[in-house]
mmCIF file of C-alpha atoms in Angstrom:
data_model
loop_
_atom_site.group_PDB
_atom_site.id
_atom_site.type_symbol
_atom_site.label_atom_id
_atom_site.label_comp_id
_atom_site.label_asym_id
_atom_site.label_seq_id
_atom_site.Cartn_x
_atom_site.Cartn_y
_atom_site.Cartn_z
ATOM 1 C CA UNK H 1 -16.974 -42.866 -201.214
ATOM 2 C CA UNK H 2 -20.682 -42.106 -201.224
ATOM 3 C CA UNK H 3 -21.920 -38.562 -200.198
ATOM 4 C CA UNK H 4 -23.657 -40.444 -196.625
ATOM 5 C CA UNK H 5 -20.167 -42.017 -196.160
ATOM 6 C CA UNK H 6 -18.506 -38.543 -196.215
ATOM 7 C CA UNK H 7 -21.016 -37.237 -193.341
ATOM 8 C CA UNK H 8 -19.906 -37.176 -189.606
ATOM 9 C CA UNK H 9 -21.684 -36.717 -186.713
ATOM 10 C CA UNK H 10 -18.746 -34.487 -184.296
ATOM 11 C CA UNK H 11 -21.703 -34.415 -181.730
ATOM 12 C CA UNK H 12 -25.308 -35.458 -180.828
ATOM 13 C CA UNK H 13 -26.890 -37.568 -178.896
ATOM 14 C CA UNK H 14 -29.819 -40.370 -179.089
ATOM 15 C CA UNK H 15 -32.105 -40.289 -176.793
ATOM 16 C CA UNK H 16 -35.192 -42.909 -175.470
ATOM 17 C CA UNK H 17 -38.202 -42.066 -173.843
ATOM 18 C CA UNK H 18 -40.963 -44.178 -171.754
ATOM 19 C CA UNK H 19 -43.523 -42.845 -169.938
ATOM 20 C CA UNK H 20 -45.458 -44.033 -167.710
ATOM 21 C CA UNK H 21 -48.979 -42.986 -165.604
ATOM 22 C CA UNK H 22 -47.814 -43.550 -161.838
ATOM 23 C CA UNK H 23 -50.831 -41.805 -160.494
ATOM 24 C CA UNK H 24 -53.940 -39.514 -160.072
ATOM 25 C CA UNK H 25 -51.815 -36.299 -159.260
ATOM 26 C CA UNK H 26 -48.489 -35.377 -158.399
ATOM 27 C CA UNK H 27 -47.906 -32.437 -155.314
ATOM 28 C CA UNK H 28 -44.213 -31.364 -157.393
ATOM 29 C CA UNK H 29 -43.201 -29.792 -154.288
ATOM 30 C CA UNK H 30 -43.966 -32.864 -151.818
ATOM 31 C CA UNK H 31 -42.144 -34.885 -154.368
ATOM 32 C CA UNK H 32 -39.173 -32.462 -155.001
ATOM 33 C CA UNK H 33 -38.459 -32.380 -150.679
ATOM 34 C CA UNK H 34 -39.075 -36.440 -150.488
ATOM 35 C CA UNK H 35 -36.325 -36.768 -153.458
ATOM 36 C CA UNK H 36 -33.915 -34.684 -151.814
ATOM 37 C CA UNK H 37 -34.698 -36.937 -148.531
ATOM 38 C CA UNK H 38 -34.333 -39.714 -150.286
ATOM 39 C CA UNK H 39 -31.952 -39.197 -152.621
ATOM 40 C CA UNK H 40 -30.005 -36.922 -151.865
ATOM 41 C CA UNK H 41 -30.159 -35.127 -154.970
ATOM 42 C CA UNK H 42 -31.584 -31.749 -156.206
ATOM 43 C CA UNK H 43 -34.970 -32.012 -158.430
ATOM 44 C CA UNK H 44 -35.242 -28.831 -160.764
ATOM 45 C CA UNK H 45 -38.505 -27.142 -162.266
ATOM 46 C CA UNK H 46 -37.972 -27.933 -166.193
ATOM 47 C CA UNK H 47 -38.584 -24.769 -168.689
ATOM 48 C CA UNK H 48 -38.215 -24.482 -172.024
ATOM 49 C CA UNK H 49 -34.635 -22.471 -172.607
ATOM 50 C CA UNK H 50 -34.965 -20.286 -176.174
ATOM 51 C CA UNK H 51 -38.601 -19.729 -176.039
ATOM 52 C CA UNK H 52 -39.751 -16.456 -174.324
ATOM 53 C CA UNK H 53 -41.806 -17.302 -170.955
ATOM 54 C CA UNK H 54 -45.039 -15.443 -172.793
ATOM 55 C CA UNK H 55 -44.510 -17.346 -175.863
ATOM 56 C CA UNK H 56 -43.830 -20.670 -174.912
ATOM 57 C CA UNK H 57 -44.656 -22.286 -171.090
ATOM 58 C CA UNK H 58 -45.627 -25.217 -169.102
ATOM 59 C CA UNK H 59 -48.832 -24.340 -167.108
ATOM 60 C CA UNK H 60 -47.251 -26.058 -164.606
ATOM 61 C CA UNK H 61 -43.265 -26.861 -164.832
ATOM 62 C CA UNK H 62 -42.326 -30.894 -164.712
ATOM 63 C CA UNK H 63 -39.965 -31.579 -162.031
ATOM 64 C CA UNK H 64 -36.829 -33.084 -163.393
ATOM 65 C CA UNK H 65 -34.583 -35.751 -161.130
ATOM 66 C CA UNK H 66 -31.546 -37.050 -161.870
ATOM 67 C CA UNK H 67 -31.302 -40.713 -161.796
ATOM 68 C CA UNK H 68 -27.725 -42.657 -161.759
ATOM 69 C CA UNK H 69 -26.211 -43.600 -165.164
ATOM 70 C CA UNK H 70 -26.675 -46.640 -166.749
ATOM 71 C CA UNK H 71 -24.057 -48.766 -168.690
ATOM 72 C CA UNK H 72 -25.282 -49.932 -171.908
ATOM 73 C CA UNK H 73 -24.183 -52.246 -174.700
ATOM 74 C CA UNK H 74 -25.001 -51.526 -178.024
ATOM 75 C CA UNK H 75 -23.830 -53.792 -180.720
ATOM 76 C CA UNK H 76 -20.961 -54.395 -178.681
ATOM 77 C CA UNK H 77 -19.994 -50.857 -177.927
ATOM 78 C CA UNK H 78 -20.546 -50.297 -174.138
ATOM 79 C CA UNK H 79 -21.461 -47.147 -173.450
ATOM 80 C CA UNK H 80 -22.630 -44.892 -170.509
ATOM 81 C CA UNK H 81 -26.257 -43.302 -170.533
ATOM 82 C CA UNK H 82 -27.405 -40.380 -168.544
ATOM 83 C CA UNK H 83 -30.792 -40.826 -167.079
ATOM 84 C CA UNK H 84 -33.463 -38.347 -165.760
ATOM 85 C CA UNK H 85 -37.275 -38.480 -165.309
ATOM 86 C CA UNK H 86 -39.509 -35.751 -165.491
ATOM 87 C CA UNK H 87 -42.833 -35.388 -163.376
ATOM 88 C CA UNK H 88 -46.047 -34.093 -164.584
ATOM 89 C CA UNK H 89 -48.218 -32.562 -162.097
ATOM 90 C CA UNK H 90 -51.115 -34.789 -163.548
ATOM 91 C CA UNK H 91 -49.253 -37.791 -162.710
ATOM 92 C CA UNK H 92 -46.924 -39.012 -165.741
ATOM 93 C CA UNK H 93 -43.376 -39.617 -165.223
ATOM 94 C CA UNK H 94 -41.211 -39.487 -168.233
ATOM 95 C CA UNK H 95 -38.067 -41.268 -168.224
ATOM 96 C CA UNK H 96 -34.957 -40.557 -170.860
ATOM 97 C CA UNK H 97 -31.573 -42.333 -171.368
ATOM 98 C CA UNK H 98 -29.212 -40.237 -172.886
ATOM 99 C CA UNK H 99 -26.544 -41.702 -175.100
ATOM 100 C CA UNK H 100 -23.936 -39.379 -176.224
ATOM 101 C CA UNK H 101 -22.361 -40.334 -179.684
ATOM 102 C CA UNK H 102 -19.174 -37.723 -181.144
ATOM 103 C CA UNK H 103 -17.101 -38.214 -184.527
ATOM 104 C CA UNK H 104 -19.653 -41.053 -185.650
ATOM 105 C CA UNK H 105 -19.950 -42.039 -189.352
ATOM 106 C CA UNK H 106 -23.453 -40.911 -190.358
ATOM 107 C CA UNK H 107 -23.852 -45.115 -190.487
ATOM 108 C CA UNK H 108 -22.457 -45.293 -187.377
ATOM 109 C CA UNK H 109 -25.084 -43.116 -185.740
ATOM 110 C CA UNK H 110 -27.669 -44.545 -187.807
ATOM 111 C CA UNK H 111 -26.433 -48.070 -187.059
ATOM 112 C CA UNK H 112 -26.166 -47.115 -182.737
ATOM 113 C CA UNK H 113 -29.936 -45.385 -182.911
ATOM 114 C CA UNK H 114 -31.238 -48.957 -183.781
ATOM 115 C CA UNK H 115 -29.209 -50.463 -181.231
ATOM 116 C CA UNK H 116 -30.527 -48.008 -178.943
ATOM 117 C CA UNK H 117 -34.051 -49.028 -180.172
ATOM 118 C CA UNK H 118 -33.484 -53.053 -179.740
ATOM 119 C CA UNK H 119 -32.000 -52.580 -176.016
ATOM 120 C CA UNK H 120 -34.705 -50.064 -174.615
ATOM 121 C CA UNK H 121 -37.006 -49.842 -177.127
ATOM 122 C CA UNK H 122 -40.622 -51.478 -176.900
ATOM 123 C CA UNK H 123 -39.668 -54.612 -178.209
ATOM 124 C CA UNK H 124 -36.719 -55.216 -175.446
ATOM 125 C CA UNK H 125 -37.575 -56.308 -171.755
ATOM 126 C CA UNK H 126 -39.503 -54.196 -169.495
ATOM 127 C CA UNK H 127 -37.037 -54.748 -166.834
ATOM 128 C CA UNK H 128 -34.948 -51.607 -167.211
ATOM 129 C CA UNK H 129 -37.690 -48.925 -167.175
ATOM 130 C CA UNK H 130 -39.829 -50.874 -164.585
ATOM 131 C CA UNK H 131 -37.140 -51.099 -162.143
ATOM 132 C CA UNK H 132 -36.291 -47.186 -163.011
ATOM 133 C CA UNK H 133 -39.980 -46.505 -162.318
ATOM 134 C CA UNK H 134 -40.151 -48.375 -159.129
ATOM 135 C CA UNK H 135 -37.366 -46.534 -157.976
ATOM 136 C CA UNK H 136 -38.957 -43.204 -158.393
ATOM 137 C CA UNK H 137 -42.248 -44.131 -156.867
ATOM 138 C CA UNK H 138 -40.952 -45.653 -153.824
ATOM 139 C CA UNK H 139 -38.869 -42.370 -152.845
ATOM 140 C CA UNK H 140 -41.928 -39.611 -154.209
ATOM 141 C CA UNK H 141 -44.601 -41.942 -152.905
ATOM 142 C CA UNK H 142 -45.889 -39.318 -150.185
ATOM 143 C CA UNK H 143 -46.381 -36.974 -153.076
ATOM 144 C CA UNK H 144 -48.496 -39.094 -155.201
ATOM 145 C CA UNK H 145 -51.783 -39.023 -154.861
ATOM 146 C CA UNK H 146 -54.016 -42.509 -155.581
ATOM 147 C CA UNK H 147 -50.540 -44.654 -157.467
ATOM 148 C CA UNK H 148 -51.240 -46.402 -160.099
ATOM 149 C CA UNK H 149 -50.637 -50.133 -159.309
ATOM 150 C CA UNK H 150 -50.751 -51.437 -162.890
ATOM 151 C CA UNK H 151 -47.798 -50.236 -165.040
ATOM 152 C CA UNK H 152 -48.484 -51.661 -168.312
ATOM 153 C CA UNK H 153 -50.032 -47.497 -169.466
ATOM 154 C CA UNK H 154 -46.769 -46.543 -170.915
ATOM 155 C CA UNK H 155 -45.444 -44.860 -174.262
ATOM 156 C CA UNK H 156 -42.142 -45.114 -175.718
ATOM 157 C CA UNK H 157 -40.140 -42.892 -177.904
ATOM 158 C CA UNK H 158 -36.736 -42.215 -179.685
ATOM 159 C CA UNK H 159 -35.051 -39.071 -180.489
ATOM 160 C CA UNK H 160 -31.881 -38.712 -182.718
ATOM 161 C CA UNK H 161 -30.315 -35.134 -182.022
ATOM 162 C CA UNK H 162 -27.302 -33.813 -184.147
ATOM 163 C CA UNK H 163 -25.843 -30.492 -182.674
ATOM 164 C CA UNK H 164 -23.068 -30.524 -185.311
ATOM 165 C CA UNK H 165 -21.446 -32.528 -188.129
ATOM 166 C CA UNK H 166 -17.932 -32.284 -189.484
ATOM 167 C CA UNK H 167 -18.678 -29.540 -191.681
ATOM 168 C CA UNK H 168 -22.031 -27.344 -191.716
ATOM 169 C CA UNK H 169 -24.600 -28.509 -193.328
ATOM 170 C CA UNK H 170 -28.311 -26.644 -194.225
ATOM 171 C CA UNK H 171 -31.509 -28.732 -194.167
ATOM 172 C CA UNK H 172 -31.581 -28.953 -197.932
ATOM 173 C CA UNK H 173 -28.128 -30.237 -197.970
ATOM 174 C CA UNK H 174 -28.784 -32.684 -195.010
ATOM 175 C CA UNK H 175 -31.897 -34.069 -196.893
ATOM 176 C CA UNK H 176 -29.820 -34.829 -200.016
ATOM 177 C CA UNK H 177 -26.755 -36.555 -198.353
ATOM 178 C CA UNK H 178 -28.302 -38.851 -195.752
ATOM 179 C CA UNK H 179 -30.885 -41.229 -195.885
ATOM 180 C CA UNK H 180 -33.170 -39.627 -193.130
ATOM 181 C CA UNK H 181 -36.157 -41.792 -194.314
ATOM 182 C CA UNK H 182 -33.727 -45.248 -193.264
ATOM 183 C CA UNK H 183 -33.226 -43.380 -189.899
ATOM 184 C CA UNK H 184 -36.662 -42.850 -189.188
ATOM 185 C CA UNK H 185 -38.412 -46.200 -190.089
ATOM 186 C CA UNK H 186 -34.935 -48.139 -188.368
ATOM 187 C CA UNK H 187 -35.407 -50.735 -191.433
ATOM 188 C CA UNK H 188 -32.026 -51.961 -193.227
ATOM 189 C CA UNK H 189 -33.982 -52.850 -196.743
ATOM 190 C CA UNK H 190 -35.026 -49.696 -199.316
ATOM 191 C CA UNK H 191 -38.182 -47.957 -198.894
ATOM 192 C CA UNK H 192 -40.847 -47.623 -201.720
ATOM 193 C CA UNK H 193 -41.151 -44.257 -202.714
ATOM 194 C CA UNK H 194 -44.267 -43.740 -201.079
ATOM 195 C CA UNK H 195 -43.097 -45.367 -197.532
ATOM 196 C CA UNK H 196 -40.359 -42.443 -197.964
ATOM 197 C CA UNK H 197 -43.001 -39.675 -198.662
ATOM 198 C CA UNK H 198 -44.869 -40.627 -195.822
ATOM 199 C CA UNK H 199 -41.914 -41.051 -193.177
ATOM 200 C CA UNK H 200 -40.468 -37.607 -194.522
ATOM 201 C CA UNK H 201 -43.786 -35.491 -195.064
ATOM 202 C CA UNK H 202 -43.802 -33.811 -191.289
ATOM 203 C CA UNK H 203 -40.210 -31.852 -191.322
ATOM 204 C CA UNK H 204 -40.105 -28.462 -190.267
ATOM 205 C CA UNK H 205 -37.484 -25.758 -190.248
ATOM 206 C CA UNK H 206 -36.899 -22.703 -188.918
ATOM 207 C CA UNK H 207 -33.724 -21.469 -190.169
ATOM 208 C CA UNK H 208 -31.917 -22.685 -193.048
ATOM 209 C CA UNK H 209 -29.846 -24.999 -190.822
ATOM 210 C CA UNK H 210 -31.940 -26.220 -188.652
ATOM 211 C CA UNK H 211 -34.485 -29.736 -189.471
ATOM 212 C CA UNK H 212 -36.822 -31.668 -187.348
ATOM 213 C CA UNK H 213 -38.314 -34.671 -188.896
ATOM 214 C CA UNK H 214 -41.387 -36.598 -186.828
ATOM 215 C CA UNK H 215 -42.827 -40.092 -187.488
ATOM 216 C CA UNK H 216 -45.370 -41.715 -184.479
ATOM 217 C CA UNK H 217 -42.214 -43.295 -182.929
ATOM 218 C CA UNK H 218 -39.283 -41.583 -183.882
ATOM 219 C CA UNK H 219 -38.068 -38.149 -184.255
ATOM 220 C CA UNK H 220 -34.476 -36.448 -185.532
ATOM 221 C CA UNK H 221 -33.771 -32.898 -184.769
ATOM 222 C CA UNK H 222 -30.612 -31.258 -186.619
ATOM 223 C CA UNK H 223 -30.214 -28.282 -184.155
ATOM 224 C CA UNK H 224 -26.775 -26.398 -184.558
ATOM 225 C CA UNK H 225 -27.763 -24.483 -181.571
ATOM 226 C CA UNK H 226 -27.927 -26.436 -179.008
ATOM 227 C CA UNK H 227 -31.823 -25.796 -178.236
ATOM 228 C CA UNK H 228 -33.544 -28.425 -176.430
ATOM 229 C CA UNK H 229 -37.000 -26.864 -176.916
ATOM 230 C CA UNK H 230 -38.012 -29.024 -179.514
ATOM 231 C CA UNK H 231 -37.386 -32.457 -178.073
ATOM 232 C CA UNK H 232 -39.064 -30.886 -174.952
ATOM 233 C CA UNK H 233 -42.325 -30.243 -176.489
ATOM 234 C CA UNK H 234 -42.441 -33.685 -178.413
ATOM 235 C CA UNK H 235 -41.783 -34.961 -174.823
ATOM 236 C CA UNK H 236 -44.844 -33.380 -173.392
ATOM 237 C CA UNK H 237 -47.285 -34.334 -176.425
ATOM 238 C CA UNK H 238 -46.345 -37.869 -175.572
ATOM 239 C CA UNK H 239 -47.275 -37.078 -171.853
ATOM 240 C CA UNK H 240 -50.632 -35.740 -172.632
ATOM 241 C CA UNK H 241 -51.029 -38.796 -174.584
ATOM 242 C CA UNK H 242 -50.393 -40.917 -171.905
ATOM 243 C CA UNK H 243 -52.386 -39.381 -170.135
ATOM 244 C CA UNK H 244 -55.851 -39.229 -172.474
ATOM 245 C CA UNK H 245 -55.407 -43.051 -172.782
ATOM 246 C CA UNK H 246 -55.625 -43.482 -169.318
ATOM 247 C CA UNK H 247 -58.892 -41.428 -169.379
ATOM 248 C CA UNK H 248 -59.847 -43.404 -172.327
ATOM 249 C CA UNK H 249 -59.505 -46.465 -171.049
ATOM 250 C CA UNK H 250 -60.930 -45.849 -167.716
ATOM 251 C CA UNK H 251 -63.865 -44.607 -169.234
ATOM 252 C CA UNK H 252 -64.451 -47.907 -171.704
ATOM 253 C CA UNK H 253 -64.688 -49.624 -169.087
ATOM 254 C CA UNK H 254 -66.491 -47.607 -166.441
ATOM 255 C CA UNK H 255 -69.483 -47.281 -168.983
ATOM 256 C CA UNK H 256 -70.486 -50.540 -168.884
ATOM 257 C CA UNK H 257 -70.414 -50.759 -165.092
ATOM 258 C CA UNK H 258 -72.204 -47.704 -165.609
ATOM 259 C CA UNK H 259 -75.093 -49.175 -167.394
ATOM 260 C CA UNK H 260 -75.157 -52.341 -165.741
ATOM 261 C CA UNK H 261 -75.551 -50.242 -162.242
ATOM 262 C CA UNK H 262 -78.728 -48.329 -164.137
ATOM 263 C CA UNK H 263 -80.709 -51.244 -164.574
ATOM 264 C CA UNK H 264 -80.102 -53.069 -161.218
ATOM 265 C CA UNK H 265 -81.170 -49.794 -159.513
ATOM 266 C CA UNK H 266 -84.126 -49.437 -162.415
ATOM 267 C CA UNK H 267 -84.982 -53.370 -161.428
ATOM 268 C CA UNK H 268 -85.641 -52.375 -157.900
ATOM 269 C CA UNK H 269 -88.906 -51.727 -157.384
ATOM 270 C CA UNK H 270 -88.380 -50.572 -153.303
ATOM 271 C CA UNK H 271 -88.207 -47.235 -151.632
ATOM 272 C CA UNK H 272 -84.098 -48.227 -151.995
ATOM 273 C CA UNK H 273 -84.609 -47.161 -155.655
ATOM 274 C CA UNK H 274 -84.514 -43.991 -155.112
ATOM 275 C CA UNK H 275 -81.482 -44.045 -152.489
ATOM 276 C CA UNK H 276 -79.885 -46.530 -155.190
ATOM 277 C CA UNK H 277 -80.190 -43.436 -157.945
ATOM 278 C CA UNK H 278 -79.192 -40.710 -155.922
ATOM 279 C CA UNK H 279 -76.121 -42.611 -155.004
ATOM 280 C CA UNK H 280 -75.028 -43.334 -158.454
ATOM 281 C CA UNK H 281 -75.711 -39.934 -159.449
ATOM 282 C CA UNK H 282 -73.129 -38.458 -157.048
ATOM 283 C CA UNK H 283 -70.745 -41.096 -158.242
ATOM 284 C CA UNK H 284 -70.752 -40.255 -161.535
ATOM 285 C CA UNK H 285 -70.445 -36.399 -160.764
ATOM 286 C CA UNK H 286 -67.502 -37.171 -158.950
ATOM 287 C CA UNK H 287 -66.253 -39.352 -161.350
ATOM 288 C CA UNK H 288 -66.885 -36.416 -164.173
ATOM 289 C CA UNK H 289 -65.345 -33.822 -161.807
ATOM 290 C CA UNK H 290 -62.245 -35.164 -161.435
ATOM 291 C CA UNK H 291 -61.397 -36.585 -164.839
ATOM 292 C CA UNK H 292 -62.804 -32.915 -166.357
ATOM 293 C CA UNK H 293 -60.178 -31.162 -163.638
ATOM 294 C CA UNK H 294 -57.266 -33.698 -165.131
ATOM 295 C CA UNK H 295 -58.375 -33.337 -168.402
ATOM 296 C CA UNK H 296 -58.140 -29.552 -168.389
ATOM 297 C CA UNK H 297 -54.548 -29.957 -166.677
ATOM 298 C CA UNK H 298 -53.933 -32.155 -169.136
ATOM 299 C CA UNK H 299 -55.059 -29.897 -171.986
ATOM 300 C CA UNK H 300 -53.087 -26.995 -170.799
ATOM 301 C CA UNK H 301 -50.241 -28.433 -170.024
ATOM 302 C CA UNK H 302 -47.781 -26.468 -172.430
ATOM 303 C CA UNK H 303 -49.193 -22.943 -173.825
ATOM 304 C CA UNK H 304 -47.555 -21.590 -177.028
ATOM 305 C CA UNK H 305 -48.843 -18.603 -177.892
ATOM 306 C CA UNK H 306 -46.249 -16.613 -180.297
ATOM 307 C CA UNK H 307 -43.454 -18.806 -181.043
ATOM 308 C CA UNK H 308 -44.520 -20.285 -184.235
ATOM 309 C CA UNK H 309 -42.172 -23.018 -184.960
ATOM 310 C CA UNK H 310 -43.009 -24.394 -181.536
ATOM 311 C CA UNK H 311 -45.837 -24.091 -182.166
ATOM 312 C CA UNK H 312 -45.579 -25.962 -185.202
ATOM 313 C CA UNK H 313 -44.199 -28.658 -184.170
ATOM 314 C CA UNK H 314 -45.772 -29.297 -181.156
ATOM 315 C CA UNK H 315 -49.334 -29.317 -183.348
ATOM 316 C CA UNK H 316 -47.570 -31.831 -185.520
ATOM 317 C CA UNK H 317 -46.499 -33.993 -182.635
ATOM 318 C CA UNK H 318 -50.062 -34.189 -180.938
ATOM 319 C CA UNK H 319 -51.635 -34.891 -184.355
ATOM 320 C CA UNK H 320 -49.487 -37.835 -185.003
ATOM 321 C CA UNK H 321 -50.275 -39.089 -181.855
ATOM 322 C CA UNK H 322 -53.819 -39.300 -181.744
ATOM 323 C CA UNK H 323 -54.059 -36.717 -178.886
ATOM 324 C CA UNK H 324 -56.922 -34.350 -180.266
ATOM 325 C CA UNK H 325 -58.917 -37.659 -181.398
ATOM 326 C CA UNK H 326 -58.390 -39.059 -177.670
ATOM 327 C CA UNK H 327 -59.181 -35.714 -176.050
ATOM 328 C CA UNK H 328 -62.668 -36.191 -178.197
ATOM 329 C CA UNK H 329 -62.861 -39.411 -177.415
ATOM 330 C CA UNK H 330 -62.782 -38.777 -174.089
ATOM 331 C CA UNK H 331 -65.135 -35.728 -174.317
ATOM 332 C CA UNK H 332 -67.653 -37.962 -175.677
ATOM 333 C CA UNK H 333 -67.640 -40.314 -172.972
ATOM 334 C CA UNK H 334 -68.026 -37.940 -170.253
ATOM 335 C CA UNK H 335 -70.855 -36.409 -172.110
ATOM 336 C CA UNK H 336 -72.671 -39.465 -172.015
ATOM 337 C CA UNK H 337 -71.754 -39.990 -168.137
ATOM 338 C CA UNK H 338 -73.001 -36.336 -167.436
ATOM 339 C CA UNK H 339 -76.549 -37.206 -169.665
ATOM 340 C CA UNK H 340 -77.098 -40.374 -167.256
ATOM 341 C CA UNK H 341 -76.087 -38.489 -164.195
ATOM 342 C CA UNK H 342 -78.442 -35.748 -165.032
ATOM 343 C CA UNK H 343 -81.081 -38.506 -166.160
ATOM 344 C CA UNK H 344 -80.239 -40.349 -162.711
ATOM 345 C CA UNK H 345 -80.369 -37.633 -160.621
ATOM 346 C CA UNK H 346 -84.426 -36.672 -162.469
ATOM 347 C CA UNK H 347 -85.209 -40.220 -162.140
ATOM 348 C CA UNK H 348 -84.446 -40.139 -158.126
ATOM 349 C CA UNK H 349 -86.135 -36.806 -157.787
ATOM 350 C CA UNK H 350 -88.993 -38.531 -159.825
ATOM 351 C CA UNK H 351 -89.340 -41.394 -157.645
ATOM 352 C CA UNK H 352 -88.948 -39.314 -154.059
ATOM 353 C CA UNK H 353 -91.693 -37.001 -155.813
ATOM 354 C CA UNK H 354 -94.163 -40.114 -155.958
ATOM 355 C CA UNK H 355 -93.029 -41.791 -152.976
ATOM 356 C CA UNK H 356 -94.083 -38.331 -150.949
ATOM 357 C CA UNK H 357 -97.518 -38.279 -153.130
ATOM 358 C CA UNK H 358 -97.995 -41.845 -151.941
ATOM 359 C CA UNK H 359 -97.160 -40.732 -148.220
ATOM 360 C CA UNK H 360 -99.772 -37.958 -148.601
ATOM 361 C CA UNK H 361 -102.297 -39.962 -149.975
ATOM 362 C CA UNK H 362 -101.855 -42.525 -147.403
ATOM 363 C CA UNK H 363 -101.813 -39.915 -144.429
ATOM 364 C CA UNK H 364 -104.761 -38.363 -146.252
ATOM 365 C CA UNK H 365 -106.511 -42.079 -146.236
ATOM 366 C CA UNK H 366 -105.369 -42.393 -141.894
ATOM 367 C CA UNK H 367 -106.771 -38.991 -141.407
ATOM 368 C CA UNK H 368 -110.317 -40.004 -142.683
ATOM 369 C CA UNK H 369 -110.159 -43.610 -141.107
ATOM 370 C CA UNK H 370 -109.475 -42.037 -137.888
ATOM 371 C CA UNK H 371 -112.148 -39.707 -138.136
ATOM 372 C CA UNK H 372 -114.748 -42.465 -139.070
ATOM 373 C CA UNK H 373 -113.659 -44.409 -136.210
ATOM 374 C CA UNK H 374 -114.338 -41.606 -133.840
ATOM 375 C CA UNK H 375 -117.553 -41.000 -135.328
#
């Protein structure tokens, strides 16, 4: 009997996230009341449950509904999934099945994470999670402000949790007797030793017994405890995510509207200009308002201040996923919106200045005609 053979999970649970951007904002309170309407069902504010409020918060707590159960089959096994969503005051809902696995050979777990992965994971149907997300926007819709009509903005996720095995085991221990790397990359053949490295190199611990490994799509947390914190966090990074490559994208492809706008307005050689520039101006300080106010929301949306391992992790999680290099990205973008609206808005003051030097020069011009004429 090999040493991975002789591991058992006595409980966990595997968990798969989507997320989706269902609109501009969400009014949490609006869309807690219109649940319960709906629904009939209690929303609660999320918080994070071992972290001290001053160490660890949401800016603004997510509003977490309960959604009915799902059956599932994986491999063969049918099994029942709790669902919830989550909802993000600047307008992400997260969605998570919960699959609840107890006395499973270490393969066995290993083996049902996959299946998870192949039956709501990004290469199975949409159906599922865009039926789930329908759902949810139909009964909050009077709390959403501007919905998103296209739903094809989404991340995906999976978490493999282990409260306890058989017998205790530390991180060191748990690294040794299990093949953590297999778990994370979900493939059946060996790794090269570099492929391991790489899959392995972001675990972090806190106490002896406690592990969390992340990769850009997968994450296990060995947490004897019970804490949730952890999967939590990674949650939010992959809201704020979500959320930046909205902004991202909107941005691509507002600039070359943008520029093509410029030059029609440039091209027009009519008082209109002008008009045409001043217009465009206030667009694009409305358009810079709003995604700087979402952006900050965004931004802030967790605050960890003294819990370290948090902390930690949560840093780990947004680095993987490209969310300071998006945030940039995005910064850029909107500087160079905010340098044509403040060239835009010169250029119109420009042009009023010479239309109103024309004017003058023209009344100037009357003035003396008329006074020839009555001379």
């Amino acid at each position: 009997m090999t040493q991975e053979s002789s591991v058992t999970v006595r409980a966990g649970e595997l968990v798969a996230l989507r997320l989706f951007d269902i609109a501009y904002a969400i009014d949490l309170s609006r869309a807690e009341a219109a649940w319960l309407a709906r629904a009939g069902a209690e929303g609660r504010r999320s918080r994070l449950i071992t972290a001290p409020a001053k160490a660890v918060a949401f800016d603004v707590p997510p509003l977490e509904l309960p959604l009915e159960p799902l059956s599932l089959e994986l491999d063969g096994l049918q099994v029942t999934a709790r669902v919830r969503v989550r909802l993000y005051d600047f307008g992400v809902a997260a969605f998570a099945v919960h699959v609840a696995v107890a006395d499973a050979p270490w393969a066995a777990f290993a083996a049902r994470f996959n299946a998870l992965d192949r039956a709501v994971g990004p290469s199975a149907p949409d159906a599922l999670w865009t039926t789930l997300r329908q759902r949810v926007v139909e009964a909050v819709a009077p709390a959403l402000d501007r919905p998103a009509i296209d739903a094809s903005l989404q991340e995906d996720y999976l978490l493999g949790v282990v409260q306890a095995f058989d017998t205790p085991l530390d991180a060191a221990t748990l690294r040794e007797r299990v093949d953590l790397a297999a778990l994370l990359s979900g493939e059946s053949r060996p790794l090269s030793e570099g492929a391991r490295r790489e899959l392995l190199a972001h675990g972090y611990s806190y106490y002896a017994d406690d592990l969390v490994l992340l990769t850009w799509d997968r994450a296990f947390v060995y947490e004897p405890r019970g804490d949730s914190d952890v999967a939590d966090v990674i949650e939010v990074a992959n809201a704020q995510l979500v959320e930046f490559r909205y902004y991202d994208t909107l941005l691509d492809n507002e600039l070359p509207r943008m520029y093509a706008r410029v030059q029609e307005a440039r091209g027009t050689g009519s008082l209109l200009a002008a008009r045409r520039f001043a217009h465009l101006a206030r667009g694009l300080y409305m358009l810079v308002a709003e995604a700087t106010e979402l952006t900050e929301k965004v931004d802030n949306a967790l605050q960890v201040t003294e819990d370290v391992y948090l902390a930690r992790v949560y840093s780990a999680a947004l680095g993987l996923f490209r969310v300071p290099a998006l945030s940039a990205s995005v910064d850029r973008k909107l500087a160079i919106i905010r340098d044509t609206y403040a060239a835009l808005y010169e250029e119109a003051s420009s042009r009023r200045s010479e239309w109103l030097e024309i004017a003058i020069v023209l009344l100037i011009v009357l003035e003396v005609v008329l006074s020839l004429l009555r001379h």
